GROMACS .gro file of C-alpha atoms in nm:
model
  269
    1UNK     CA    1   0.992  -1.746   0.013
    2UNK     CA    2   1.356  -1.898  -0.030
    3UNK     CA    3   1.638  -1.734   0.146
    4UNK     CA    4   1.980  -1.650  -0.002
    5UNK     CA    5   2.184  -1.900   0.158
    6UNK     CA    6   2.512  -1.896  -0.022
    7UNK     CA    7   2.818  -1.903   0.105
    8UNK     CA    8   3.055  -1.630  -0.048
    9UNK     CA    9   3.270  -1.778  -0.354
   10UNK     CA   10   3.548  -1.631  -0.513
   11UNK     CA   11   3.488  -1.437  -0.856
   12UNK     CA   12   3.650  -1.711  -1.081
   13UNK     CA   13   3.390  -1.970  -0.952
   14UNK     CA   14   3.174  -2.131  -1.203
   15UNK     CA   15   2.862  -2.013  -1.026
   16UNK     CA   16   2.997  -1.665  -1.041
   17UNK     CA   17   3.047  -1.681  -1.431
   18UNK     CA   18   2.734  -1.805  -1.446
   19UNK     CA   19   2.533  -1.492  -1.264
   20UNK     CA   20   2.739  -1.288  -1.521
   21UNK     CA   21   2.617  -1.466  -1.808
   22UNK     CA   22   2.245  -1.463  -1.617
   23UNK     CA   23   2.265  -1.079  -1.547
   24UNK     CA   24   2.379  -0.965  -1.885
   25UNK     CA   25   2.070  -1.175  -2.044
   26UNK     CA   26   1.844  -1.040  -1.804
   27UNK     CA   27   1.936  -0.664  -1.889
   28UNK     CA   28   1.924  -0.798  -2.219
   29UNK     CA   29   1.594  -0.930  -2.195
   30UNK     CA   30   1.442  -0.630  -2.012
   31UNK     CA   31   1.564  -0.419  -2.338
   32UNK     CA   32   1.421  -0.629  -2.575
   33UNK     CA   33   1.084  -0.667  -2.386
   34UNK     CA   34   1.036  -0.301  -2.397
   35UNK     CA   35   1.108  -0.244  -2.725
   36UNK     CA   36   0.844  -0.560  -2.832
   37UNK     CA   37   0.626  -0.368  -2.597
   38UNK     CA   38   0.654  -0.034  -2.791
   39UNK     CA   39   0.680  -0.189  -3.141
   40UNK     CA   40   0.418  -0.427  -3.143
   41UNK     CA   41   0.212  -0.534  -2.787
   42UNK     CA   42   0.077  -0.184  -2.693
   43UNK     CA   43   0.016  -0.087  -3.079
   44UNK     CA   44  -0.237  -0.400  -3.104
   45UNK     CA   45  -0.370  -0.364  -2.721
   46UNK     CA   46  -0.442   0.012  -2.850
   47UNK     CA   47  -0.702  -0.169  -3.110
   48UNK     CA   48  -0.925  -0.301  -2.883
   49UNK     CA   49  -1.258  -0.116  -2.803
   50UNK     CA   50  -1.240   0.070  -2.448
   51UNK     CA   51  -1.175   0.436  -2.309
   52UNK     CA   52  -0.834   0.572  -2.235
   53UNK     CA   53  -0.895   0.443  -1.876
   54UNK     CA   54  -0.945   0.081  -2.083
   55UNK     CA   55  -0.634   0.130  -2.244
   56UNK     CA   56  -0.438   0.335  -1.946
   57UNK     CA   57  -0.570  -0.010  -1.712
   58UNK     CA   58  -0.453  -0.275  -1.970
   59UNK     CA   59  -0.104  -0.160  -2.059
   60UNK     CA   60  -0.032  -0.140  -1.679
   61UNK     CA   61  -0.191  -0.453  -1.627
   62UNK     CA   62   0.058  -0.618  -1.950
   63UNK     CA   63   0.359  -0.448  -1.751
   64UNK     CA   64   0.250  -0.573  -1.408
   65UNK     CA   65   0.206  -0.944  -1.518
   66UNK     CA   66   0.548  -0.875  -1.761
   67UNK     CA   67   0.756  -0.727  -1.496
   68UNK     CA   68   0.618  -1.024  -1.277
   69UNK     CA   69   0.782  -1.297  -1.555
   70UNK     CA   70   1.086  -1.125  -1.501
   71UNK     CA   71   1.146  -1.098  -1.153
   72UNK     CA   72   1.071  -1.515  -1.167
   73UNK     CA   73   1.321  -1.576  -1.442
   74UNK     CA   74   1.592  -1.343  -1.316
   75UNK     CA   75   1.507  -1.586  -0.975
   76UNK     CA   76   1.539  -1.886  -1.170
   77UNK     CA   77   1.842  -1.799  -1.326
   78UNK     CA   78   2.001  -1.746  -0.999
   79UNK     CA   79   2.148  -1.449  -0.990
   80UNK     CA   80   1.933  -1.277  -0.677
   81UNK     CA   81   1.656  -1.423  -0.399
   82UNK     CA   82   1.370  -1.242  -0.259
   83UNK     CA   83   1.094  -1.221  -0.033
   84UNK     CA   84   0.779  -1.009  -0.027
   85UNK     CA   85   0.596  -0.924   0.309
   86UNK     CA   86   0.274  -0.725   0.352
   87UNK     CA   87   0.227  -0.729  -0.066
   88UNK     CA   88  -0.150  -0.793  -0.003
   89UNK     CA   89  -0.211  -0.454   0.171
   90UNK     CA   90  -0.077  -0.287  -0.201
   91UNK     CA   91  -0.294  -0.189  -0.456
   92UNK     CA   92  -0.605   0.002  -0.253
   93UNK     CA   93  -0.729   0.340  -0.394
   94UNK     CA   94  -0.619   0.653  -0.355
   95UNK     CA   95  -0.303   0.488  -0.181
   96UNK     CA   96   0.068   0.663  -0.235
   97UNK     CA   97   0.357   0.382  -0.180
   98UNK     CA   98   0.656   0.487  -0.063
   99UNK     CA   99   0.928   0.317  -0.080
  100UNK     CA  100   1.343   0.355  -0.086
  101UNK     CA  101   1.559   0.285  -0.369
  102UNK     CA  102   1.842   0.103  -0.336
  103UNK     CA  103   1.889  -0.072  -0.638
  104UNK     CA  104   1.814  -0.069  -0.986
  105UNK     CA  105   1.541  -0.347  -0.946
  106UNK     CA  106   1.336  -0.200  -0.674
  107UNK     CA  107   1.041  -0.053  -0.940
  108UNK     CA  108   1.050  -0.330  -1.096
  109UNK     CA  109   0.959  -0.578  -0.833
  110UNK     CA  110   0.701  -0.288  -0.682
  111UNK     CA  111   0.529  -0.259  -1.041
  112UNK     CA  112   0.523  -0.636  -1.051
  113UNK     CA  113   0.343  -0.673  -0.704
  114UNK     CA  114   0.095  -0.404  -0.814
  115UNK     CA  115  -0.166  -0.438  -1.094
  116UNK     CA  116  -0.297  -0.206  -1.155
  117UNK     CA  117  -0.032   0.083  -1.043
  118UNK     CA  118   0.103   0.483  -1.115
  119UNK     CA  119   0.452   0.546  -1.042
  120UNK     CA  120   0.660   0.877  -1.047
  121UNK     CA  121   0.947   0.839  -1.287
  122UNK     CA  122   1.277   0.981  -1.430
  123UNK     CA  123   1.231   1.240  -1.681
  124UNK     CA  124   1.558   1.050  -1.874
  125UNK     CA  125   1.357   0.705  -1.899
  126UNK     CA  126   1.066   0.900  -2.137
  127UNK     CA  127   1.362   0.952  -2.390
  128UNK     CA  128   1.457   0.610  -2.368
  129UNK     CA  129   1.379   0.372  -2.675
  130UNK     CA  130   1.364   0.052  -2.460
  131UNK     CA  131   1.123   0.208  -2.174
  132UNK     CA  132   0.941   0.484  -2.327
  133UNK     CA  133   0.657   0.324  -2.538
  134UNK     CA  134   0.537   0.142  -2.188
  135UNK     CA  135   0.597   0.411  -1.991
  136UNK     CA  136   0.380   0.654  -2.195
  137UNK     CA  137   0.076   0.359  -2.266
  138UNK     CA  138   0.097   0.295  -1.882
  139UNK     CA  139   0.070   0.702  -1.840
  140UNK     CA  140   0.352   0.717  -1.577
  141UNK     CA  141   0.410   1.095  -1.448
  142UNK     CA  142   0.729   1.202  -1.517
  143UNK     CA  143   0.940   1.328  -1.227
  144UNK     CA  144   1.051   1.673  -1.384
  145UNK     CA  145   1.003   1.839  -1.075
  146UNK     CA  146   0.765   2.106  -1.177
  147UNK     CA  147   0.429   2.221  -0.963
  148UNK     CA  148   0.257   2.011  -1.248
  149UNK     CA  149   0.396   1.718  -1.173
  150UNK     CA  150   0.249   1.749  -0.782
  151UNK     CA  151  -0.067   1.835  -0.919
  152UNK     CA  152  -0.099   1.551  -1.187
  153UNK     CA  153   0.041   1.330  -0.924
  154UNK     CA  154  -0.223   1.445  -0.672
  155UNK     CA  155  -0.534   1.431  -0.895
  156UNK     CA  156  -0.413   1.078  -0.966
  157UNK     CA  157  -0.460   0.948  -0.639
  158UNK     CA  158  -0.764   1.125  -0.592
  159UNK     CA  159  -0.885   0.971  -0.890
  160UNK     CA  160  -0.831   0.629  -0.686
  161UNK     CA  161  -0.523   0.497  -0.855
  162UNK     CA  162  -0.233   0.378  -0.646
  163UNK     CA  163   0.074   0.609  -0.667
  164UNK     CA  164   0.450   0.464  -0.632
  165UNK     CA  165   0.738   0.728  -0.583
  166UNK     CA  166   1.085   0.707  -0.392
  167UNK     CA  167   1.104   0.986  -0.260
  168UNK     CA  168   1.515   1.005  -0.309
  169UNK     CA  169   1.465   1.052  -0.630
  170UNK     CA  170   1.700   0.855  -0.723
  171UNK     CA  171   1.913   0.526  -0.580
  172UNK     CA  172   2.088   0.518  -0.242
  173UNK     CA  173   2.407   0.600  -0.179
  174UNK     CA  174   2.536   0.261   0.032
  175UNK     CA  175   2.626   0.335   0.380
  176UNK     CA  176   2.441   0.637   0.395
  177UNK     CA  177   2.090   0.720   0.527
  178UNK     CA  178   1.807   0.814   0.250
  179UNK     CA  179   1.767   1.162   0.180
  180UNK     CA  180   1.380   1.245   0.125
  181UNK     CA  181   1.265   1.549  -0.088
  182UNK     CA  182   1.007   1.692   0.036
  183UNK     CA  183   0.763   1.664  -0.301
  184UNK     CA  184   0.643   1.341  -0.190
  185UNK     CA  185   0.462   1.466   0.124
  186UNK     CA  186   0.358   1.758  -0.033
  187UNK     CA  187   0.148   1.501  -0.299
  188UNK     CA  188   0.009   1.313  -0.031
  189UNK     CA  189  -0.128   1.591   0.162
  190UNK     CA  190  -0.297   1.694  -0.153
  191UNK     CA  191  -0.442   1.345  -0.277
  192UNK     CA  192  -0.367   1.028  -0.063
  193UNK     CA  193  -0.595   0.843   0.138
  194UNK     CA  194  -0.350   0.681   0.308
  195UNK     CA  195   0.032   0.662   0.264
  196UNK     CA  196   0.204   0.301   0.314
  197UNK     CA  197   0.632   0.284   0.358
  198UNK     CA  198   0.757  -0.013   0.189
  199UNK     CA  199   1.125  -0.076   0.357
  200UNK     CA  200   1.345  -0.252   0.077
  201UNK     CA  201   1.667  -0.377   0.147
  202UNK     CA  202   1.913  -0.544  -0.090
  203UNK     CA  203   2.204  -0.775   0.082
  204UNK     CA  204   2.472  -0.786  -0.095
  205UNK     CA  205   2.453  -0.387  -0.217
  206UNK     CA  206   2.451  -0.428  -0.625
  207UNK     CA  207   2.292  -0.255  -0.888
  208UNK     CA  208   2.353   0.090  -0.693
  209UNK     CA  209   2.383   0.417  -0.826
  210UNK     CA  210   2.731   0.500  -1.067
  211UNK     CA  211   2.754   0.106  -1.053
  212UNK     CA  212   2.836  -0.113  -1.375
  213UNK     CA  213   2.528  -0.440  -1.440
  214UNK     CA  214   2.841  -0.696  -1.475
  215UNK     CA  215   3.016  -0.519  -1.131
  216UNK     CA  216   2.838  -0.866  -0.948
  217UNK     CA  217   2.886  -0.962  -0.598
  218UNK     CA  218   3.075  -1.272  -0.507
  219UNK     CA  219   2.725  -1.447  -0.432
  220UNK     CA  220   2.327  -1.400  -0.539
  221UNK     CA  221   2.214  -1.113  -0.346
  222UNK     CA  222   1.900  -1.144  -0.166
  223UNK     CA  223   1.612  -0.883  -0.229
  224UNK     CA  224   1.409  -0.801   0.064
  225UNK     CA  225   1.074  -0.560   0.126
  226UNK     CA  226   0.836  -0.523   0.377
  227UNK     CA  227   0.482  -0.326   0.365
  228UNK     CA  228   0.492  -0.111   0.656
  229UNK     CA  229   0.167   0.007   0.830
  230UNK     CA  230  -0.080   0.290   0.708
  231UNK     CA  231   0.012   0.650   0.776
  232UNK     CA  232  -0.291   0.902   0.744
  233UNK     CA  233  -0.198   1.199   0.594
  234UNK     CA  234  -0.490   1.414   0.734
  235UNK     CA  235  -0.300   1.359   1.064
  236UNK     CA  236  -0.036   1.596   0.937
  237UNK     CA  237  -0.246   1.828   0.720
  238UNK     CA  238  -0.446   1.954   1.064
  239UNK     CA  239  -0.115   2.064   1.231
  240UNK     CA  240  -0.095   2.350   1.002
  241UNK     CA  241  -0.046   2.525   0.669
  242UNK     CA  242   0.047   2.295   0.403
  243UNK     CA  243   0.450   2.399   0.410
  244UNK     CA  244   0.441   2.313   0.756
  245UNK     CA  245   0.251   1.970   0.737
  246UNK     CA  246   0.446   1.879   0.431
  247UNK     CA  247   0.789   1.931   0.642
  248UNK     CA  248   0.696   1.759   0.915
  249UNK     CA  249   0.513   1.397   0.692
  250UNK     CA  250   0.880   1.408   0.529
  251UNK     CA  251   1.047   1.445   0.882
  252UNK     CA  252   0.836   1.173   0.990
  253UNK     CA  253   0.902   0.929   0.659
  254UNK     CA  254   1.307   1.029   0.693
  255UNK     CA  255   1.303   0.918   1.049
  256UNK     CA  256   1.126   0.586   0.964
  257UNK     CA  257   1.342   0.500   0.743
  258UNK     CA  258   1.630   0.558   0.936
  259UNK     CA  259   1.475   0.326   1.242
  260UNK     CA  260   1.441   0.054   0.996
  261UNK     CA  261   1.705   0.058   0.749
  262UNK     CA  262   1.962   0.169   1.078
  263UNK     CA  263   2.154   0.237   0.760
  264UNK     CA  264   2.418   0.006   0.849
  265UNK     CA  265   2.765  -0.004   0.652
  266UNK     CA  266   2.700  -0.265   0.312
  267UNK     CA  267   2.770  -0.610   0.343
  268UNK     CA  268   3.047  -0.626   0.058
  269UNK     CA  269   3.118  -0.904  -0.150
   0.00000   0.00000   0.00000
């Protein structure tokens, strides 16, 4: 996959005007898309013959291959690089994908690279008009924080689907080390065949938490994740009562994450 390999530029450059222009269409387009989604894709996909697992399968399948076009065109367009290891060990049954959030883009690109996939969202996105209608056809679970959630959550995987949750719960603060809670271990000791770390890092830091779309960086940032190997739940859930095994899967994830992220000061722009 093509490596960022810009050097930096200052802000009045043409290239950098440019990414602005880029960035603004692609939030732009990402809007629009969901509200053509809600309005008129899912209302005639919800016409053809099937069950609700039919329908549940094919409107994650339309955002997969959707969120897919847009990762390529926000590529094209320059304004970020990426590369993808491991993505062929994603998408088994009964698997919960873990993953760290630092940047706006990181469900995207995770939805994209998974067919077929469940994912653990914010309660604010099933309120919003330009992400709710696919987020309801797709029959995301919405991160309220209840006992419910862990239980539809859990029954999910055991029904074979693959699961995708940050466990932050929401973006990382840059410079600082990822704070798990501890609701994603408890969810894979009750449903996961196995649980699989995906490490993503984003260099330079944009699209964080509390920051502005046009705040850009002086140069296309480069998008970076990595499938990690297997961890087996079960080896966790025979140490003890679930509270125990629960706090010890997260101490293991939130020291993994730590070895690989290091979290190292951001490279600023």
């Amino acid at each position: 996959m093509e490596l960022a390999t810009d050097s930096l530029k200052p802000r009045t450059s043409g290239n950098w005007w440019w990414r602005l222009f880029a960035t603004a269409l692609s939030f732009a387009l990402f809007g629009l898309g969901g509200l053509c989604l809600r309005l008129l894709v899912f209302p005639l996909l919800s016409l053809l013959p099937g069950t609700a697992d039919d329908h549940r399968r094919r409107a994650r399948a339309t955002i997969s291959r959707l969120f897919w076009l847009f990762v390529r065109f926000v590529y094209r367009s320059g304004v970020f690089t990426y590369e993808v290891e491991g993505a062929e060990r994603l998408g088994r049954p009964g698997q919960l994908v873990i993953a760290n959030h630092p940047s706006l883009i990181d469900v995207v690109v995770l939805i994209a690279l998974i067919r077929d996939a469940n994912c653990v969202v914010k309660q604010s996105l099933w309120n919003n008009p330009c992400t709710r209608g696919p987020i309801r056809a797709a029959q995301y679970i919405s991160n309220d924080g209840s006992a419910e959630m862990l239980d539809e959550a859990a029954i999910a995987l055991r029904q074979g689907q693959t699961l995708i949750i940050f466990p932050e719960g929401t973006r990382t603060v840059p410079g600082q080390a990822p704070t798990f809670h501890r609701g994603a271990a408890a969810i894979a000791l009750r449903g996961a065949r196995c649980v699989t770390p995906v490490v993503i890092r984003v260099n330079p830091t944009t699209l964080t938490k509390a920051e502005p779309w046009y705040r850009i960086p002086a140069r296309r940032f480069h998008f970076h994740l990595r499938v990690g190997d297997d961890i087996d739940p079960q080896a966790f859930a025979a140490r003890g009562a679930a509270p125990i095994a629960s706090r010890q899967l997260n101490d293991h994830l939130h020291q993994h994450y730590i070895k690989e992220l290091a979290f190292d000061e951001p490279t600023h722009a």
